[in-house]
mmCIF file of C-alpha atoms and ligand atoms in Angstrom:
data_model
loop_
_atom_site.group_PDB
_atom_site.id
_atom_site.type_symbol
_atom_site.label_atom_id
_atom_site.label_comp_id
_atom_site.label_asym_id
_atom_site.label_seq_id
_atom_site.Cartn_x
_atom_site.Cartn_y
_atom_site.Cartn_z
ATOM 1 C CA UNK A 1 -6.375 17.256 32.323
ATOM 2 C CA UNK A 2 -5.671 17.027 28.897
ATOM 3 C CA UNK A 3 -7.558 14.298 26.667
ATOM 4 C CA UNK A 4 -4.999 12.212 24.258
ATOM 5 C CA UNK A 5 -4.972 12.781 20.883
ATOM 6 C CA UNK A 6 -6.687 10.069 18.709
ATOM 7 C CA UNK A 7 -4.231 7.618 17.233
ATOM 8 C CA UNK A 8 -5.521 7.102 13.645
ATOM 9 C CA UNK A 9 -3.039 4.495 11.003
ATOM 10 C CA UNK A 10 -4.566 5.100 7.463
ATOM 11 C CA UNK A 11 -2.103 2.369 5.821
ATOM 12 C CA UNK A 12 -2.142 -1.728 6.741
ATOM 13 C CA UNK A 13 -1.667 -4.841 5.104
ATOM 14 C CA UNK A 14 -3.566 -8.190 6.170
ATOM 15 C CA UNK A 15 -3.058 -11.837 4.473
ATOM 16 C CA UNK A 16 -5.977 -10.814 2.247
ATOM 17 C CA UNK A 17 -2.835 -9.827 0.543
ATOM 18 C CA UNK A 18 1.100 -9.743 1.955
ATOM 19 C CA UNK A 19 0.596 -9.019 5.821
ATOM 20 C CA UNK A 20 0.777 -11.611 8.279
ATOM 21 C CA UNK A 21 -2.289 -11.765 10.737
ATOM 22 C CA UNK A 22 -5.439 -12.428 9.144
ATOM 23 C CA UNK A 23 -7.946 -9.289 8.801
ATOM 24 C CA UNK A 24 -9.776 -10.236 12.107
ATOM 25 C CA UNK A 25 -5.972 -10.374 13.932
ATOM 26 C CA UNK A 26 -4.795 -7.239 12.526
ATOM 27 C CA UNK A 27 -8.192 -4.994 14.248
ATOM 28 C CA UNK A 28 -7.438 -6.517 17.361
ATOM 29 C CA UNK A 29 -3.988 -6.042 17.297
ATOM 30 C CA UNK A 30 -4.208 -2.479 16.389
ATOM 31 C CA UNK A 31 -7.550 -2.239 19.389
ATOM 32 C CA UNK A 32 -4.004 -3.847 21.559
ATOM 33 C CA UNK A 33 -1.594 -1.222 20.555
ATOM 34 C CA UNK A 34 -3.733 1.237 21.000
ATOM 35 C CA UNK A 35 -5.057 2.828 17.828
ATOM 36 C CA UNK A 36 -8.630 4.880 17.713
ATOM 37 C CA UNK A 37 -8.683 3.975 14.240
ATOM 38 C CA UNK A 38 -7.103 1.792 11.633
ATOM 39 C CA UNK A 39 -7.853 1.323 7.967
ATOM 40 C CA UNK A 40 -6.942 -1.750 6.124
ATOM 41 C CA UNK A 41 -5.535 -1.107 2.429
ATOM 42 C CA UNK A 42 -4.505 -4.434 1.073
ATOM 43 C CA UNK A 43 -2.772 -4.477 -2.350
ATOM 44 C CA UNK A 44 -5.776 -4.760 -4.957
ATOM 45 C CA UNK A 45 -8.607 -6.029 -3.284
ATOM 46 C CA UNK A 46 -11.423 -5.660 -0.881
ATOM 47 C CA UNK A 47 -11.785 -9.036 0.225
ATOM 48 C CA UNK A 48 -10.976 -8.449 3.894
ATOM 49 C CA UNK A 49 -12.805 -5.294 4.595
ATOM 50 C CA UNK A 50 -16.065 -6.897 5.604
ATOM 51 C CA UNK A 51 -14.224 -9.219 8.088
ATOM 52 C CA UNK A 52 -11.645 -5.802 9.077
ATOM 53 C CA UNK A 53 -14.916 -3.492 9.472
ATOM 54 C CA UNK A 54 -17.106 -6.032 11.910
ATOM 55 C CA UNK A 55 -14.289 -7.003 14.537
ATOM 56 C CA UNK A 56 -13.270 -3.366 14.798
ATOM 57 C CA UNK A 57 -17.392 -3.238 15.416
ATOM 58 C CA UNK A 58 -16.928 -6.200 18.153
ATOM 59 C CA UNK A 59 -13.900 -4.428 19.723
ATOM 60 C CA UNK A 60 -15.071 -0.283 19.445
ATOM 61 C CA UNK A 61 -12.656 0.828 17.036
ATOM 62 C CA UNK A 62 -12.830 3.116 14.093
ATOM 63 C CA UNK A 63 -12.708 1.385 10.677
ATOM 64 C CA UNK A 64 -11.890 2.971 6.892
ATOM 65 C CA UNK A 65 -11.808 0.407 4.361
ATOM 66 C CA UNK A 66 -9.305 0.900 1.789
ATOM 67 C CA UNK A 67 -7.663 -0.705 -1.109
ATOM 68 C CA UNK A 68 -3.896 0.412 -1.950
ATOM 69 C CA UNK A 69 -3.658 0.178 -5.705
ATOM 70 C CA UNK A 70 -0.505 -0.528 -7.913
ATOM 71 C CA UNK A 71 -0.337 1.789 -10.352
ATOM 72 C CA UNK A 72 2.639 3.048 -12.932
ATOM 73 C CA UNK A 73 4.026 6.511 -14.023
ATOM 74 C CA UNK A 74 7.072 6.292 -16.302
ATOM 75 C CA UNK A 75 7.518 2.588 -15.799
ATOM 76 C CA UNK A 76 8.081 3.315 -12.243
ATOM 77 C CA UNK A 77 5.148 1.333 -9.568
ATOM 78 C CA UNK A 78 3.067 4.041 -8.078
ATOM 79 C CA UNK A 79 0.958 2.830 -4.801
ATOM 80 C CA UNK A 80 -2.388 4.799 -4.719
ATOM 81 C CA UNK A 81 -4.486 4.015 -1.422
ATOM 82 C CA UNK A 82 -8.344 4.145 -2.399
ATOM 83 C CA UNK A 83 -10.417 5.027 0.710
ATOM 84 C CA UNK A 84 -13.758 3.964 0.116
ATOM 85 C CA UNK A 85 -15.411 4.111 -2.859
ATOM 86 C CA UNK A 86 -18.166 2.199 -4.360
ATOM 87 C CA UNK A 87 -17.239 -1.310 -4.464
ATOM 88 C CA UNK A 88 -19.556 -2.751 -7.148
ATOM 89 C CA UNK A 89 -18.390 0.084 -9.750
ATOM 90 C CA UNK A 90 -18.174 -2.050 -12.693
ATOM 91 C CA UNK A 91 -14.722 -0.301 -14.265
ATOM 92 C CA UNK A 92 -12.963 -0.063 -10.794
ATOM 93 C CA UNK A 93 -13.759 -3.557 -10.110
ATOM 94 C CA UNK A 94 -12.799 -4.471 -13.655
ATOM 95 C CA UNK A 95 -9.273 -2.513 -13.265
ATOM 96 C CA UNK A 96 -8.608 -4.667 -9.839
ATOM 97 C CA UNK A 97 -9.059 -7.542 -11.934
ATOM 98 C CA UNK A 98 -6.896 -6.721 -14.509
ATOM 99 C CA UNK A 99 -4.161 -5.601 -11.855
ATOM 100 C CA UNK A 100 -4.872 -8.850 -9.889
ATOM 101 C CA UNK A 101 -4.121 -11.198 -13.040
ATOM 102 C CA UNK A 102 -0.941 -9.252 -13.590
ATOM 103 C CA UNK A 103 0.225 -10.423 -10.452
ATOM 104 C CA UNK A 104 -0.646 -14.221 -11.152
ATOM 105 C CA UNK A 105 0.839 -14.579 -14.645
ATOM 106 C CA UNK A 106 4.057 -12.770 -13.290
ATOM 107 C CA UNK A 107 4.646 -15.800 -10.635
ATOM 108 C CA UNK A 108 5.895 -18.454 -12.960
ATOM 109 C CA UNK A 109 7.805 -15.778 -14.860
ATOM 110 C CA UNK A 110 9.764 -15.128 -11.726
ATOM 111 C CA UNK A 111 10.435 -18.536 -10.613
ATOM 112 C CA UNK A 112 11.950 -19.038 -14.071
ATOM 113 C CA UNK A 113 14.098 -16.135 -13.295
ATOM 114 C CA UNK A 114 15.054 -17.342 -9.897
ATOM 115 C CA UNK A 115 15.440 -21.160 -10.883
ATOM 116 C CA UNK A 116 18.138 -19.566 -13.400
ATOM 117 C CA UNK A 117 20.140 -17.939 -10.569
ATOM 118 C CA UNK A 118 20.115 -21.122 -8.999
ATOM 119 C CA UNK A 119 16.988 -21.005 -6.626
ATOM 120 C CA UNK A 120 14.270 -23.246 -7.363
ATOM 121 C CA UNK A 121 11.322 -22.894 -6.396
ATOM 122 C CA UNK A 122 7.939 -24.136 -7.564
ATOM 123 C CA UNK A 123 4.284 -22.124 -7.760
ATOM 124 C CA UNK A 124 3.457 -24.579 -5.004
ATOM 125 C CA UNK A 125 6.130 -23.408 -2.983
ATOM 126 C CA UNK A 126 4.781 -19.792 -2.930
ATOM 127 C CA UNK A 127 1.062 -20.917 -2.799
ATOM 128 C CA UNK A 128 2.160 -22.561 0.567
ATOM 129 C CA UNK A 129 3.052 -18.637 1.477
ATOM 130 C CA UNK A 130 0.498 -17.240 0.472
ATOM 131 C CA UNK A 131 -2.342 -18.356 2.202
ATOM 132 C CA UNK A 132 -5.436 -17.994 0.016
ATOM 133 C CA UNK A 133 -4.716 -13.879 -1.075
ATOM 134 C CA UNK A 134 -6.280 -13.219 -4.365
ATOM 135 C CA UNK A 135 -3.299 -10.631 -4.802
ATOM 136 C CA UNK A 136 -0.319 -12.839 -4.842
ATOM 137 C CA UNK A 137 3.464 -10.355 -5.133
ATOM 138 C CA UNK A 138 6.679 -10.262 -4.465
ATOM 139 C CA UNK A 139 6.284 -10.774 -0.571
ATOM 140 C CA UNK A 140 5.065 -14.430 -0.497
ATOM 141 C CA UNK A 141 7.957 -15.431 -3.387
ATOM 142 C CA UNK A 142 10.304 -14.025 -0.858
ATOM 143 C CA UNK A 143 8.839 -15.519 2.307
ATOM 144 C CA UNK A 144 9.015 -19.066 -0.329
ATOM 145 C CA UNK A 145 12.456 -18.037 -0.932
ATOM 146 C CA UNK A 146 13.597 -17.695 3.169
ATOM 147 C CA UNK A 147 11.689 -21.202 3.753
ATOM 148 C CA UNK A 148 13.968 -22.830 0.922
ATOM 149 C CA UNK A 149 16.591 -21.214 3.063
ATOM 150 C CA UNK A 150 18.023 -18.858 -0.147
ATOM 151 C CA UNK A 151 18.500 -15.482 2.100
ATOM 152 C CA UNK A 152 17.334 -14.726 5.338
ATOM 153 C CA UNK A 153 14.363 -12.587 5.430
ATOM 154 C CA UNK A 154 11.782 -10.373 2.477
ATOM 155 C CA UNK A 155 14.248 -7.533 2.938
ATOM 156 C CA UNK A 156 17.335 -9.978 1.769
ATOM 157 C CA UNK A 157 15.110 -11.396 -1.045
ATOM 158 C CA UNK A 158 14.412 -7.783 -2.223
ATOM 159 C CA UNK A 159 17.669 -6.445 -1.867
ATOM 160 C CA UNK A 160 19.506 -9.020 -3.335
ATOM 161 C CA UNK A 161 16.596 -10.051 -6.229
ATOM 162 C CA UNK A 162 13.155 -9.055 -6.369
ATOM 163 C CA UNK A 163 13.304 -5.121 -6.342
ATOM 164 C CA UNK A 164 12.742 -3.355 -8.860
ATOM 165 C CA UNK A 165 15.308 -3.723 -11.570
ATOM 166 C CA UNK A 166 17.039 -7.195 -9.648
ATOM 167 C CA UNK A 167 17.880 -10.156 -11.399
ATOM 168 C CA UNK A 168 14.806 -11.760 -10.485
ATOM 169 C CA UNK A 169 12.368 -9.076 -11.444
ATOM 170 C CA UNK A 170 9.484 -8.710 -13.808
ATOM 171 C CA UNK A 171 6.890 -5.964 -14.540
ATOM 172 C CA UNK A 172 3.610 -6.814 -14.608
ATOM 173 C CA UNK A 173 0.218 -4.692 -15.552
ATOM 174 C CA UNK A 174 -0.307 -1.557 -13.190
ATOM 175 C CA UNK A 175 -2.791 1.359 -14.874
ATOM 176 C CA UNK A 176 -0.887 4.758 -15.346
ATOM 177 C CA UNK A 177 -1.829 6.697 -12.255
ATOM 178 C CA UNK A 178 -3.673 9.808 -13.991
ATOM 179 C CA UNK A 179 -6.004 7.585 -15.134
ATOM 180 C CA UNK A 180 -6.455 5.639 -11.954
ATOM 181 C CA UNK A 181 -6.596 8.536 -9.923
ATOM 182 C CA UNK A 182 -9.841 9.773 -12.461
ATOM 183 C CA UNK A 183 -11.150 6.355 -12.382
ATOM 184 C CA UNK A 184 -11.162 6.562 -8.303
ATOM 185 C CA UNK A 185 -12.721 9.293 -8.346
ATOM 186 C CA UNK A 186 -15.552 8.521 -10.515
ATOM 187 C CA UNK A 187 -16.130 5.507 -8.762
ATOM 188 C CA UNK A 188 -16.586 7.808 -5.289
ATOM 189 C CA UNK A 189 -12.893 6.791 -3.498
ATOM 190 C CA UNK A 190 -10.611 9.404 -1.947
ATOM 191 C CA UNK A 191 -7.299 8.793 -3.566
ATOM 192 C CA UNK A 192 -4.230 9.290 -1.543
ATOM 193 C CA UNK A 193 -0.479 8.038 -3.025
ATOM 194 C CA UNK A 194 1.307 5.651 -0.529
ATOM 195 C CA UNK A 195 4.752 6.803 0.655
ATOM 196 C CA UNK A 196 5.593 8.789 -2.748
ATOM 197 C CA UNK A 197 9.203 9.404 -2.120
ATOM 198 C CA UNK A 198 10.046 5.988 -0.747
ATOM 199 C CA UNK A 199 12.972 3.882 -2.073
ATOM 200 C CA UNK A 200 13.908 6.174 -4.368
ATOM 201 C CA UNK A 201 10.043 7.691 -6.276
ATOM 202 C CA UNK A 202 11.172 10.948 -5.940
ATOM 203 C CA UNK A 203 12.090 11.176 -9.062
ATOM 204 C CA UNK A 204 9.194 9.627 -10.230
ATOM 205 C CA UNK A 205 6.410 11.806 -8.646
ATOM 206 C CA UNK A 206 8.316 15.327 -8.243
ATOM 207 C CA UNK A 207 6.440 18.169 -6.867
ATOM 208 C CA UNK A 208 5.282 19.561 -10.282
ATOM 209 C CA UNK A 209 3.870 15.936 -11.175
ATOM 210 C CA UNK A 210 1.952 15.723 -7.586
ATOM 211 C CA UNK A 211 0.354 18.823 -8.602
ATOM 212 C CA UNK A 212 -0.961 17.786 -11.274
ATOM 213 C CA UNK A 213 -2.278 14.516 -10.093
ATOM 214 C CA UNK A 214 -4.252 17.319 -7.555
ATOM 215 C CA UNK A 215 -5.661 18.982 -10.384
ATOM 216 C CA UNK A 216 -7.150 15.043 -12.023
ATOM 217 C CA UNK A 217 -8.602 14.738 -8.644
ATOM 218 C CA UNK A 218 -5.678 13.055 -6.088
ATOM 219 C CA UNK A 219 -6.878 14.136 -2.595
ATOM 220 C CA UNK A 220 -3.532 14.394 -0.690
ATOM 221 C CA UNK A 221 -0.609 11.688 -0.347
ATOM 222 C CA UNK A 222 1.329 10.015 2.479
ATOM 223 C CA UNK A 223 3.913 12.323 4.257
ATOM 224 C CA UNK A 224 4.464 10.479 7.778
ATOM 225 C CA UNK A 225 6.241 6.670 6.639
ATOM 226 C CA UNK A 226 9.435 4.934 7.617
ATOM 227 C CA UNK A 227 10.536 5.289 3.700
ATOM 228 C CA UNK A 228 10.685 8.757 3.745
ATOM 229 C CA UNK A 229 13.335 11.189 5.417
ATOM 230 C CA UNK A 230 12.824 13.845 7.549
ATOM 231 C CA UNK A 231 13.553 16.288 5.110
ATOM 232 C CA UNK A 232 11.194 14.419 2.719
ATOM 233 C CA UNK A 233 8.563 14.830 5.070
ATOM 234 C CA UNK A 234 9.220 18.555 5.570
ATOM 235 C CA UNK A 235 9.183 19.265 1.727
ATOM 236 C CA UNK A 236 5.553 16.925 1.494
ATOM 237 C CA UNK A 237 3.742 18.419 3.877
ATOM 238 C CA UNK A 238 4.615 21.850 3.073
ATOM 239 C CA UNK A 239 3.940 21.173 -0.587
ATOM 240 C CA UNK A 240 0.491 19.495 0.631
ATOM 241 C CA UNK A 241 -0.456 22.265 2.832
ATOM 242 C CA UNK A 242 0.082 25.307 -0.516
ATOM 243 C CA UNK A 243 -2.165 22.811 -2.453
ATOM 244 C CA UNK A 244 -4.864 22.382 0.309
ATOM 245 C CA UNK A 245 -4.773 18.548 0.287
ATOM 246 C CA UNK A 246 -4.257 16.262 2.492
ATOM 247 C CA UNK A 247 -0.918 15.571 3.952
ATOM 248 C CA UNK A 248 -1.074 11.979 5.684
ATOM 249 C CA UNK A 249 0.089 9.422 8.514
ATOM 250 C CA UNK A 250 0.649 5.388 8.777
ATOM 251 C CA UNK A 251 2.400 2.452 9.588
ATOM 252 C CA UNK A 252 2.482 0.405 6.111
ATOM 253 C CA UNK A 253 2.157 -2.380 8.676
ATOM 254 C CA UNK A 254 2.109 -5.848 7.622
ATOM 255 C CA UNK A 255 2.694 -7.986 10.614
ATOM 256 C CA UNK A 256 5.603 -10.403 11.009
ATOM 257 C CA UNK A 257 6.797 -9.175 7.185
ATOM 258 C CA UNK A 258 7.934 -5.650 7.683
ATOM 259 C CA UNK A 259 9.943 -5.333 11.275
ATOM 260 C CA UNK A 260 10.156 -1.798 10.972
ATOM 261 C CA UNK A 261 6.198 -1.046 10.667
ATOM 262 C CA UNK A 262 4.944 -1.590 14.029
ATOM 263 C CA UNK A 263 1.245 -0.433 13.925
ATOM 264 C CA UNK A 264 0.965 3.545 14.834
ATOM 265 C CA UNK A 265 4.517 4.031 14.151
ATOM 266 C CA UNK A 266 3.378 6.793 12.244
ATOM 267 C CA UNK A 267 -0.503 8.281 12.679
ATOM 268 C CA UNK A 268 -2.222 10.555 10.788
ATOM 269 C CA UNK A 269 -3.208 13.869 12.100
ATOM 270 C CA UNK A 270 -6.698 14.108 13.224
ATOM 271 C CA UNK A 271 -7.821 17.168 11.877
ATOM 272 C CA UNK A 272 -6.226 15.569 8.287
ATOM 273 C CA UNK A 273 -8.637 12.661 9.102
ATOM 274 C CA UNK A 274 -11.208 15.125 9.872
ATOM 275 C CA UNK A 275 -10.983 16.290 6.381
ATOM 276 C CA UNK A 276 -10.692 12.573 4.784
ATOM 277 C CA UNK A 277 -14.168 11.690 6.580
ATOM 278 C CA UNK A 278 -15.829 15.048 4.799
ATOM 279 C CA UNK A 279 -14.407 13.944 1.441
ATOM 280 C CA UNK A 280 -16.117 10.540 2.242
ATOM 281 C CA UNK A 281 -19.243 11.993 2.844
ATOM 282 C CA UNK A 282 -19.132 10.471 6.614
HETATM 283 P P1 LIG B 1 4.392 -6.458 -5.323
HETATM 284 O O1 LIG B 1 3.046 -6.388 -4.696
HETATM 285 O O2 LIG B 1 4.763 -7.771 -5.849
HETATM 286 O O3 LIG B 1 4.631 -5.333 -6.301
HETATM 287 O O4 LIG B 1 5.408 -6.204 -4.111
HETATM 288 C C1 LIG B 1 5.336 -4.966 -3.480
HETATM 289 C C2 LIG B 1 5.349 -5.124 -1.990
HETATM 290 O O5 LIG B 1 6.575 -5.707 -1.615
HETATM 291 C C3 LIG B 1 5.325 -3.788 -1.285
HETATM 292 O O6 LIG B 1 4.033 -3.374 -1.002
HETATM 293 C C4 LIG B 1 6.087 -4.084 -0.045
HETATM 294 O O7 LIG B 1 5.226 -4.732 0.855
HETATM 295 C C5 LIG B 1 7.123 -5.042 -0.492
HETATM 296 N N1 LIG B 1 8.392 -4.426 -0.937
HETATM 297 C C6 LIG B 1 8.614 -3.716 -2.055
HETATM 298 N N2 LIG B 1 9.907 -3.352 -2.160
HETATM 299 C C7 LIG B 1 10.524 -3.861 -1.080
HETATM 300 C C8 LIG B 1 11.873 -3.842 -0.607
HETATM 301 N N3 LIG B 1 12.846 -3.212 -1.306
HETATM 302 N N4 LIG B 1 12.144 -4.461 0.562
HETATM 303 C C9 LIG B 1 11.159 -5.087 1.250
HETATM 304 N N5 LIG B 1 9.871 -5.137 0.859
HETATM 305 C C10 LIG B 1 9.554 -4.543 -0.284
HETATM 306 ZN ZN1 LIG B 2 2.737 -4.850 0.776
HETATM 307 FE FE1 LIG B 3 3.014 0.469 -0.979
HETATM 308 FE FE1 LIG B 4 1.400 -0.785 1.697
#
């Protein structure tokens, strides 16, 4: 008889920022479909970790608290997922600040944008969509937008306006990743880069720039997502596996406002996991 492999999703999103199910929800959901072990990596905070960490306690799964951070490299967002780390550093805490107050003062500049093209909306609108995250984005303007009945869904709203470059969008603070990837480090987190070929970051983070994010202390990236190709994957891992780093597995789920992430769509490899946990010091 052969014992199942562990079913491990490194990468989830709760309404501690722009998931659906509230931290407690998501555990119990993953427990329901099945995972071993699920980390929760909201945008720019740690607010629902403590809540995350003791229901997968009350239901007996595995637990990595994580943070996915927005960072930039050549004016291009860069998503860095954190796994633990010290969480009263005062510079790392400082950054998520900064990064978080981005993300507020952009709002109104946005609505602006979108009242132009002939979609009002006020802040009250998206506050009604956002529940109480303190890392408001692009996700709860769109989920605004779809309850004003503009377009039909997040993906609509990004297609047609808030991706990067649409009529509706504006940049807001993100640290350049070399130095977020030191200042992880120094403040004890394992950083990873989120799906670093999705939508079109190929370009941005080539093979030659992934190295040298290794060499400032990156511990591996994101290989298995539903934004990257099969042949994307191929090239990632391989280059992973030359460099020694990690080469990782996840969902990106975040409930009801991705369709296509279903929890453990996508798992990470246990003996990859194996190798996170050492770099944790578990
Ligand atoms: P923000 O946090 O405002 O930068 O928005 C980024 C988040 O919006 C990502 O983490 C995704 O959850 C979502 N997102 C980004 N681009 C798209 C897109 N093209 N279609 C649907 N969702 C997207
Ligand atoms: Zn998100
Ligand atoms: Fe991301
Ligand atoms: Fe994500």
């Amino acid at each position: 008889m052969t014992v199942p492999a562990p079913r491990i999703d490194l990468h989830t999103h709760s309404t501690v920022s722009d998931g659906t199910d509230s931290p407690r929800e998501l555990v119990r959901a993953a427990a329901a479909a099945g995972l071993d072990v699920v980390a929760l990596t909201d945008h720019d905070t740690w607010d629902g970790l403590d809540e995350a960490a003791a229901e997968a306690d009350a239901v007996g799964i595995g637990f990595l608290p994580g943070a996915e951070v927005s960072c930039a490299w050549q004016e291009h967002s860069v998503h860095v997922i954190a796994y633990g780390g010290d969480r009263t550093h005062e510079a790392l805490v400082a950054e998520l600040a900064r990064i978080r107050a981005g993300r507020t003062e952009r709002v109104p500049r946005m609505l602006e944008r979108l009242a132009a093209l002939g979609m009002p909306l006020t802040e009250a609108d998206v506050a009604a969509h956002a529940h109480d995250t303190p890392s408001i984005g692009r996700p709860h303007i769109a989920d605004a937008m779809v309850a004003a009945g503009y377009v039909a869904d997040r993906d609509e709203a990004f297609a047609g306006y808030l991706a990067e470059g649409g009529p509706a969008y504006v940049d807001r603070y993100s640290p350049d990743v070399f130095s977020a990837v030191r200042l992880l480090r120094s403040a004890g987190a394992v950083p990873v880069v989120a799906h670093p070929w999705g939508r079109g970051s190929r370009r941005v983070l080539p093979l030659d720039v992934l190295a040298s994010l290794v060499e400032a202390g990156l511990a591996g990236w994101e290989v298995d997502h539903v934004d990257h190709t099969d042949e994307e994957r191929l090239v990632l891992r391989e280059h992973a596996r030359e460099l020694g780093v990690l080469a990782t597995g996840s969902s990106d789920y975040h409930g009801t406002g991705k369709t296509r992430n279903p929890l453990g769509v996508y798992c990470t490899d246990p003996e990859q996991y194996e190798r996170l946990l050492v770099l944790l010091g578990r």
